[in-house]
mmCIF file of C-alpha atoms in Angstrom:
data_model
loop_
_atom_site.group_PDB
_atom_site.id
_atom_site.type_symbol
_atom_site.label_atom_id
_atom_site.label_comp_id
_atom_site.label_asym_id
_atom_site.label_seq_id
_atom_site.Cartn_x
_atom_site.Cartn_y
_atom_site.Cartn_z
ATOM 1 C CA UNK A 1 -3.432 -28.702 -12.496
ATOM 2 C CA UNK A 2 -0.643 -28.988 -10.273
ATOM 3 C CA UNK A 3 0.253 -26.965 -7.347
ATOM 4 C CA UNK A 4 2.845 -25.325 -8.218
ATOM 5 C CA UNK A 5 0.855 -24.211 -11.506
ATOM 6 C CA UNK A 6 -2.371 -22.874 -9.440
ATOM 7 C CA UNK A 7 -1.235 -19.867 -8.503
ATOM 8 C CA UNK A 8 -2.416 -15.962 -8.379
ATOM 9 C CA UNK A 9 -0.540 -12.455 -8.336
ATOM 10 C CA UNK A 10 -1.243 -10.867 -5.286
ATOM 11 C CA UNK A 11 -0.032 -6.708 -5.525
ATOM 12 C CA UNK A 12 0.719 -5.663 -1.896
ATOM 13 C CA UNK A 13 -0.062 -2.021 -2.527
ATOM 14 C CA UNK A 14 1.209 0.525 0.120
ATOM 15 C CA UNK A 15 -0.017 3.844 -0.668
ATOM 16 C CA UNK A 16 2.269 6.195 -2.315
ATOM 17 C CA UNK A 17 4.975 3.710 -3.009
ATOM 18 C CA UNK A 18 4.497 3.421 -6.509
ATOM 19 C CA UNK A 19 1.456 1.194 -5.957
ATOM 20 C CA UNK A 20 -0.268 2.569 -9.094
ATOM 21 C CA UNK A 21 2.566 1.605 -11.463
ATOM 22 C CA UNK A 22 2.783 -1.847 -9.901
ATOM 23 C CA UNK A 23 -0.457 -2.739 -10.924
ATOM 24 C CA UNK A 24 0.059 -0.738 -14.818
ATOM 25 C CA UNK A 25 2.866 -2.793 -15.250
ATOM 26 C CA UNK A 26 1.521 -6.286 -14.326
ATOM 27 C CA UNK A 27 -1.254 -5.322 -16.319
ATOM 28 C CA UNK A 28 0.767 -4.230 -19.171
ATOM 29 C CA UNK A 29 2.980 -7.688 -18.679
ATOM 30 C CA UNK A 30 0.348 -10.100 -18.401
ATOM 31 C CA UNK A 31 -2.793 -8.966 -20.827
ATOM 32 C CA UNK A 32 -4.239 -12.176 -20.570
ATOM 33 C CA UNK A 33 -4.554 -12.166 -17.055
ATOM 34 C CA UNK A 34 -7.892 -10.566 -15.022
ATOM 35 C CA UNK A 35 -7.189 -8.432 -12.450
ATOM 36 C CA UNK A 36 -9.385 -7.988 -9.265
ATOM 37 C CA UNK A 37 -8.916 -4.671 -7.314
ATOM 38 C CA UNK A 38 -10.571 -5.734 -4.049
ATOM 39 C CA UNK A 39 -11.243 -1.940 -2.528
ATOM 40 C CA UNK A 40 -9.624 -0.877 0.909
ATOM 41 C CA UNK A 41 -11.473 -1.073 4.062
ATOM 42 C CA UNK A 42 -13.399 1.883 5.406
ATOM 43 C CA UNK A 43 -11.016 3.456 8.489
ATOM 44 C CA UNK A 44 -12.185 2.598 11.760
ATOM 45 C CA UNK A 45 -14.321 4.642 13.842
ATOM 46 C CA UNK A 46 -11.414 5.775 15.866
ATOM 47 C CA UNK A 47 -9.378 7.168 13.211
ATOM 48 C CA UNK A 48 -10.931 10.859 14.145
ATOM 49 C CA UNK A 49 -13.040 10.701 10.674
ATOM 50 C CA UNK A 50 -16.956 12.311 11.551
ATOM 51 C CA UNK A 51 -19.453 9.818 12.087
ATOM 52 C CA UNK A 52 -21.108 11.002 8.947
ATOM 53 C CA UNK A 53 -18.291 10.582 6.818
ATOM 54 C CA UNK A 54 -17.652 7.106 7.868
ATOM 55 C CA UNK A 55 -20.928 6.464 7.075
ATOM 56 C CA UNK A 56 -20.618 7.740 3.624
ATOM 57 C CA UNK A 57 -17.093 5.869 3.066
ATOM 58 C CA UNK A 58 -19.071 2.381 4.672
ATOM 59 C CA UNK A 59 -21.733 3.029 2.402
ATOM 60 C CA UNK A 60 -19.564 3.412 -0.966
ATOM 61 C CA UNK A 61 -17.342 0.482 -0.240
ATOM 62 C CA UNK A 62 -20.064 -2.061 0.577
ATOM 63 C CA UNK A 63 -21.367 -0.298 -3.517
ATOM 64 C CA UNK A 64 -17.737 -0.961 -5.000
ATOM 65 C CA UNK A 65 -18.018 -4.563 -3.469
ATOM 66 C CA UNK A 66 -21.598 -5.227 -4.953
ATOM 67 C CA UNK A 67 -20.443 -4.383 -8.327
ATOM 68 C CA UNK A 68 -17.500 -6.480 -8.291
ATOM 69 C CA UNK A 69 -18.533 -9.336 -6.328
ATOM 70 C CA UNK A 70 -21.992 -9.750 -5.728
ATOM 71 C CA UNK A 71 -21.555 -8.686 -2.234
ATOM 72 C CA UNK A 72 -21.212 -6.108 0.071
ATOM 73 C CA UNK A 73 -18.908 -8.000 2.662
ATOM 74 C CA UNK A 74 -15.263 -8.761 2.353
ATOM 75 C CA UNK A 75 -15.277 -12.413 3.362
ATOM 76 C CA UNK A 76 -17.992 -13.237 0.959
ATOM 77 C CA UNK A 77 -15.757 -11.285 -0.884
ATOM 78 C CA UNK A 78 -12.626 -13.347 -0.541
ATOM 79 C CA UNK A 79 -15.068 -16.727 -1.261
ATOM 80 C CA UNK A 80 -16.122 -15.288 -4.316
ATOM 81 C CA UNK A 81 -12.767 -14.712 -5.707
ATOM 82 C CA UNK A 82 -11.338 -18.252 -4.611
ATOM 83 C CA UNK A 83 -14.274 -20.232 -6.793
ATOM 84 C CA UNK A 84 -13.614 -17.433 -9.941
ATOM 85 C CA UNK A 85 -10.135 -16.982 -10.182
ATOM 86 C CA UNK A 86 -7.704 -18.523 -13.120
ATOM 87 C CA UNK A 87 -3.944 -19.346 -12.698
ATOM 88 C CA UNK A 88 -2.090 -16.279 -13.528
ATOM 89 C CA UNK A 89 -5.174 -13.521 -12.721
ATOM 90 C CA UNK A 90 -3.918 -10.635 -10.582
ATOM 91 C CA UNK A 91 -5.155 -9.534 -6.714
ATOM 92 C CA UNK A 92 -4.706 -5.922 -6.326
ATOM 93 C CA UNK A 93 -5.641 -3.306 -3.498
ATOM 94 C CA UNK A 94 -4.561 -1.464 -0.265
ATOM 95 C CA UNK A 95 -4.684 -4.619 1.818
ATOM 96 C CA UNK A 96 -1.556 -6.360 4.253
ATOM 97 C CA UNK A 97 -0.192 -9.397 3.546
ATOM 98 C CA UNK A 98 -2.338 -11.090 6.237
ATOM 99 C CA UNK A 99 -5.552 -9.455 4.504
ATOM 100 C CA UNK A 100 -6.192 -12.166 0.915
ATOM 101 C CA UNK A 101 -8.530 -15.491 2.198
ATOM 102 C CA UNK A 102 -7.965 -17.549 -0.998
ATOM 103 C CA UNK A 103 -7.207 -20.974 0.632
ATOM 104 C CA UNK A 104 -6.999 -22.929 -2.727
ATOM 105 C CA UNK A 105 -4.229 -20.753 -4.377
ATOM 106 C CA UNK A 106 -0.960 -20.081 -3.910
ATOM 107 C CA UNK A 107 0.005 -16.464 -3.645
ATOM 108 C CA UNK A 108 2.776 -14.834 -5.544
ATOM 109 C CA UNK A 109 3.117 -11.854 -3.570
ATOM 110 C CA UNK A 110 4.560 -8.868 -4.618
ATOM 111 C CA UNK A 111 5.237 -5.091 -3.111
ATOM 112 C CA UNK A 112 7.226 -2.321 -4.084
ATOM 113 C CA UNK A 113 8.462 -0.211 -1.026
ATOM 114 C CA UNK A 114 9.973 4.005 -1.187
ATOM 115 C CA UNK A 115 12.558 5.941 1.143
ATOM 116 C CA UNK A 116 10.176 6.157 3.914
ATOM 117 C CA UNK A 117 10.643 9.797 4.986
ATOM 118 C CA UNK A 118 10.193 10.793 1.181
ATOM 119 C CA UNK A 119 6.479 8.664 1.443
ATOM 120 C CA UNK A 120 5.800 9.963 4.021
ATOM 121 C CA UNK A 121 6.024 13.194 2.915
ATOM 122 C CA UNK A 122 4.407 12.518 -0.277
ATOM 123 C CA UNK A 123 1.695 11.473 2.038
ATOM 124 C CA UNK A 124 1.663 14.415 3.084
ATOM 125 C CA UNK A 125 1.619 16.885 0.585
ATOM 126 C CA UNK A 126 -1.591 13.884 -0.844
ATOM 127 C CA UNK A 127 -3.621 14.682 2.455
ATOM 128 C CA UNK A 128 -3.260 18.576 1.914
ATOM 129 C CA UNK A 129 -4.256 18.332 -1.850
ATOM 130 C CA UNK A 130 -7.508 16.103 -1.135
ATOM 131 C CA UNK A 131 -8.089 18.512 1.748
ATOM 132 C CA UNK A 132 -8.264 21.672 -0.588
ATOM 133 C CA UNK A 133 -10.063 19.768 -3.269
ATOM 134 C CA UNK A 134 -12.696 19.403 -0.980
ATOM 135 C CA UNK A 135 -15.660 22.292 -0.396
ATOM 136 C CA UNK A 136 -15.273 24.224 2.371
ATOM 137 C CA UNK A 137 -18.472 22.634 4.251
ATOM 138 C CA UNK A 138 -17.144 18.909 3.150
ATOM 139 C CA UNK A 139 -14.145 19.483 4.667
ATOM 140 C CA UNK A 140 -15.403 19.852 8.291
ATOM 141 C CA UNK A 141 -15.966 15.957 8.092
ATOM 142 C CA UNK A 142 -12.838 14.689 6.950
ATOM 143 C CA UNK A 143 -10.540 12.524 9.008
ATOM 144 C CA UNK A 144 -8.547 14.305 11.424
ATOM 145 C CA UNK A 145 -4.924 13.461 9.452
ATOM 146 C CA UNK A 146 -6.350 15.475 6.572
ATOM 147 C CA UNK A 147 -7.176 18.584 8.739
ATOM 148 C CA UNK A 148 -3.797 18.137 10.322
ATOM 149 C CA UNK A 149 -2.277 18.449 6.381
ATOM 150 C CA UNK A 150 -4.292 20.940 5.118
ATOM 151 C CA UNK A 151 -3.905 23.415 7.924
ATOM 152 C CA UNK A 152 -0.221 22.842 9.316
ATOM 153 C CA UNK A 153 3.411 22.287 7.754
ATOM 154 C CA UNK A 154 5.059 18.855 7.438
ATOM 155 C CA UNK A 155 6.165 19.076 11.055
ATOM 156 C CA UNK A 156 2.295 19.287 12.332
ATOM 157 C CA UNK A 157 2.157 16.103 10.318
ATOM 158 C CA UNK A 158 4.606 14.382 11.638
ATOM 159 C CA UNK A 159 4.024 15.156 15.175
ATOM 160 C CA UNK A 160 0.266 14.318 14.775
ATOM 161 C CA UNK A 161 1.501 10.861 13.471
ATOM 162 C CA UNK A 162 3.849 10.391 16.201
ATOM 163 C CA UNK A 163 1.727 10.967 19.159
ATOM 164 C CA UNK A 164 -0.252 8.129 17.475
ATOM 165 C CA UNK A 165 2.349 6.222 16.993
ATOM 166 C CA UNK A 166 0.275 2.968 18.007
ATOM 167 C CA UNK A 167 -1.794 3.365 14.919
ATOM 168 C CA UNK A 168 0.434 5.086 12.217
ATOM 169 C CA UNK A 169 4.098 3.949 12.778
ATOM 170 C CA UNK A 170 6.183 1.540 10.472
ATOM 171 C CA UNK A 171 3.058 1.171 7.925
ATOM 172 C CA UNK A 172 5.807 -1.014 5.746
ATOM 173 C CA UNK A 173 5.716 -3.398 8.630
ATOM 174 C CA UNK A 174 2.128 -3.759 8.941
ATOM 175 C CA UNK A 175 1.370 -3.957 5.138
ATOM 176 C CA UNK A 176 4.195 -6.680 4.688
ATOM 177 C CA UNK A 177 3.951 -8.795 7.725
ATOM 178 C CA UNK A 178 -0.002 -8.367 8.488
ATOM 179 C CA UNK A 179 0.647 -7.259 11.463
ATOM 180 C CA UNK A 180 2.442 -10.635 12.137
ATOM 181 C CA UNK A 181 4.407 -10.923 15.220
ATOM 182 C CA UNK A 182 8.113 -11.760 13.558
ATOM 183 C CA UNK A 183 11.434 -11.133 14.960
ATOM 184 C CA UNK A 184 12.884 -10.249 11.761
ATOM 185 C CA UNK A 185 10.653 -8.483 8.860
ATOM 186 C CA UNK A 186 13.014 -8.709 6.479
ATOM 187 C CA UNK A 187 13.532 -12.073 6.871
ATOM 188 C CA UNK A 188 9.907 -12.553 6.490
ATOM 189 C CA UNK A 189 9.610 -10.464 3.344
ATOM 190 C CA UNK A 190 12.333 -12.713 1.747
ATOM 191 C CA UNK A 191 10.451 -15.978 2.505
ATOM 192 C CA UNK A 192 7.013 -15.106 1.862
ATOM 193 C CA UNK A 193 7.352 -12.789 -1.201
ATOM 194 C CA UNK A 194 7.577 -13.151 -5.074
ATOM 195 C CA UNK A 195 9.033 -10.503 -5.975
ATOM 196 C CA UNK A 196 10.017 -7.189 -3.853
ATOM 197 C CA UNK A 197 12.241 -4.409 -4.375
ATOM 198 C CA UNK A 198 12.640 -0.175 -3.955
ATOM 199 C CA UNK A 199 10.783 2.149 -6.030
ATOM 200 C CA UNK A 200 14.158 3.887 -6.350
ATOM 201 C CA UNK A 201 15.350 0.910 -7.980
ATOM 202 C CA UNK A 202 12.139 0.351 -10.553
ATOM 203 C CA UNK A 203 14.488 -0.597 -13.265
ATOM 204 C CA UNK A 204 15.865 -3.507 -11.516
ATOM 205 C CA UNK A 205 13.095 -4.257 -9.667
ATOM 206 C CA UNK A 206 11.110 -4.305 -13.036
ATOM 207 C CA UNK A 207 13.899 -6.723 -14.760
ATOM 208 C CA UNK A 208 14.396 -9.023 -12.798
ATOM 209 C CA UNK A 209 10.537 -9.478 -11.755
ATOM 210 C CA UNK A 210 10.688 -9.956 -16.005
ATOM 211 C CA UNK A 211 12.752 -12.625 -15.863
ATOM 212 C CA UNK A 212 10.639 -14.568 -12.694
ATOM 213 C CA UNK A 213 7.510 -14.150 -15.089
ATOM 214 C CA UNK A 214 9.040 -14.425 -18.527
ATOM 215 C CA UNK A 215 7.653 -11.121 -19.862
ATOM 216 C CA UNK A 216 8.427 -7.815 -20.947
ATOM 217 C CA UNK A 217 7.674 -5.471 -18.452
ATOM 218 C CA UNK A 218 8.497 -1.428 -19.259
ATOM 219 C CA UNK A 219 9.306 0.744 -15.920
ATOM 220 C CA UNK A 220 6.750 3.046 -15.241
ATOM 221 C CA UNK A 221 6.216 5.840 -12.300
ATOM 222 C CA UNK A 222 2.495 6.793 -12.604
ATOM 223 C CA UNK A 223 0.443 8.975 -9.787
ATOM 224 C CA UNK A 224 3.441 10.909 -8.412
ATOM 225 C CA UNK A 225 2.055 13.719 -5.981
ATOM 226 C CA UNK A 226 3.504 16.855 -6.568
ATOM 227 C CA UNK A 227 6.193 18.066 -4.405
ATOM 228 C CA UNK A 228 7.049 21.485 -2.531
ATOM 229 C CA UNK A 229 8.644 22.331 0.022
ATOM 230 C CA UNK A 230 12.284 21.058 1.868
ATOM 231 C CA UNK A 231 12.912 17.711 3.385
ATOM 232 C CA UNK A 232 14.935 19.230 5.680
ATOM 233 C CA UNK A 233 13.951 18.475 9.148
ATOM 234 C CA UNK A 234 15.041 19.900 12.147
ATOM 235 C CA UNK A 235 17.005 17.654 14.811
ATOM 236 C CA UNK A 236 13.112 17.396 17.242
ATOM 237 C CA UNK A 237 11.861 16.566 13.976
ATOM 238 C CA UNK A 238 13.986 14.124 13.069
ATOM 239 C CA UNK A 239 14.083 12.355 16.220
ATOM 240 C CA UNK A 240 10.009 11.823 15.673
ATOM 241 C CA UNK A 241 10.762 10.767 12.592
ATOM 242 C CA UNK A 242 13.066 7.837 13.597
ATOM 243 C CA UNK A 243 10.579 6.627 16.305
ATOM 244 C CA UNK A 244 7.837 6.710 14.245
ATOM 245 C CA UNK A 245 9.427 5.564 10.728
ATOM 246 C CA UNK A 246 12.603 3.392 12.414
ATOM 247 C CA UNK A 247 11.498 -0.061 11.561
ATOM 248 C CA UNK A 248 10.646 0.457 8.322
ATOM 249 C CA UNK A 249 13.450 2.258 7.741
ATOM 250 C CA UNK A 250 15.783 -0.556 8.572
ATOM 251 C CA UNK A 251 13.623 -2.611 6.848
ATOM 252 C CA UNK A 252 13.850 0.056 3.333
ATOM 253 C CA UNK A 253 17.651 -0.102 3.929
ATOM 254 C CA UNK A 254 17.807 -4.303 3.706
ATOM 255 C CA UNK A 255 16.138 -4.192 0.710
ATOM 256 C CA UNK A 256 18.258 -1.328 -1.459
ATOM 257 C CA UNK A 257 21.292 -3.058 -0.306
ATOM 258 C CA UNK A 258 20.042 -6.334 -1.683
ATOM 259 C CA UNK A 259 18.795 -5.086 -4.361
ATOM 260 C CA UNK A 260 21.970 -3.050 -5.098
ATOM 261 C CA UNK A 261 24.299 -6.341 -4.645
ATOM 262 C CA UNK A 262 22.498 -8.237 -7.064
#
């Protein structure tokens, strides 16, 4: 097998960005294919989560990667998928560009990005749903964010992010580059991606990523959080906003524009 024939599908997957319908319609596209959804990382300790709770979270993701892999680490992990996979399978989960370790394939990667402030609030209004789904007693050791959504209004959420903005800003940046060091990310993006393109867009993003692959692929918007409220943000507001949000932002705009032109 040639090089340019040993390759995988690797689904950059940034939460609520249409991440869900990515990996439905690669799925859907490419039947014969075997997907692997390698599950996220447990947050570090300093993410304001109880000790307890991180516990539990450690303890479920080292059972997720037993039953998929034999293993409860994520290198051993990685090893296991470079001896099994097949041209063509699919790589799927919450992970940054950086995060795959699959040295004898080449990666076709592919991410779908979403207006920023409307993901963010989307992440939101998530947070503040799996806070009330939670019992009252369970909720005391969630991670701080969800506290933050399920007792205060988008602007508590936003200014909780922002005085953390060493850990929460620009998470389009981080997923895309892997926390890379580049001058330009959309430059990056263009050289190091498959396929990219705006969940706004998900028609064209989802024809012309037919046409790379030579398949039918049917648009599809799956897992959309329900909305309430107003966008409308107050001048403070949006000022946090733009610091915490302005790379990827710039970044979001480089890609509609691109994918408008073509």
């Amino acid at each position: 097998m040639s090089n340019d024939e040993k390759y995988v599908y690797s689904l950059v997957r940034i939460r609520k960005s249409g991440s869900q319908s990515l990996v439905q319609m690669m799925t859907s596209a490419l039947p014969e294919s075997r997907i692997y959804a390698m599950p996220p990382a447990p947050p570090l300790a300093d993410m304001g989560i109880d000790f307890f709770e991180q516990l539990r979270r450690i303890r479920r993701t080292k059972k997720r990667l037993w039953k998929l892999f034999r293993t409860s680490s994520y290198p051993k992990a990685w090893i296991y998928l470079n001896h099994h996979l097949k041209a063509g399978d699919i790589v799927s989960g919450h992970f940054h560009y950086a995060a795959p370790q699959l040295p004898d394939w080449k990666l076709r990667n592919i991410t779908v990005v979403r207006e920023p402030v409307e993901r963010l609030y989307s992440d939101y209004r998530y947070c503040r749903q799996s806070y009330f789904q939670r019992p009252k007693w369970r909720r005391w050791y969630l991670a701080e964010r969800l506290k933050i959504a399920g007792n205060g209004k988008f602007q508590d959420y936003i200014q909780y992010l922002h005085s953390r903005g060493d850990r929460f800003a620009n998470p389009y940046i981080g997923y895309i580059t892997g926390g890379k060091a580049v001058g330009n990310p959309y430059e990056f993006l263009k050289d190091n991606y498959f396929h990219y393109g705006a969940l706004e867009r998900m028609d064209i993003f989802t024809n012309q990523l037919a046409i790379k692959i030579g398949r039918q692929i049917d648009p599809i918007w799956k897992n959309k959080t329900k909305k309430s409220g107003s966008l409308d943000l107050e001048e403070f507001d949006q000022t946090k906003v733009d610091v915490l949000l302005g790379k990827d932002i710039e970044l979001y705009r480089s890609i509609l524009a691109e994918t408008d032109y073509r």
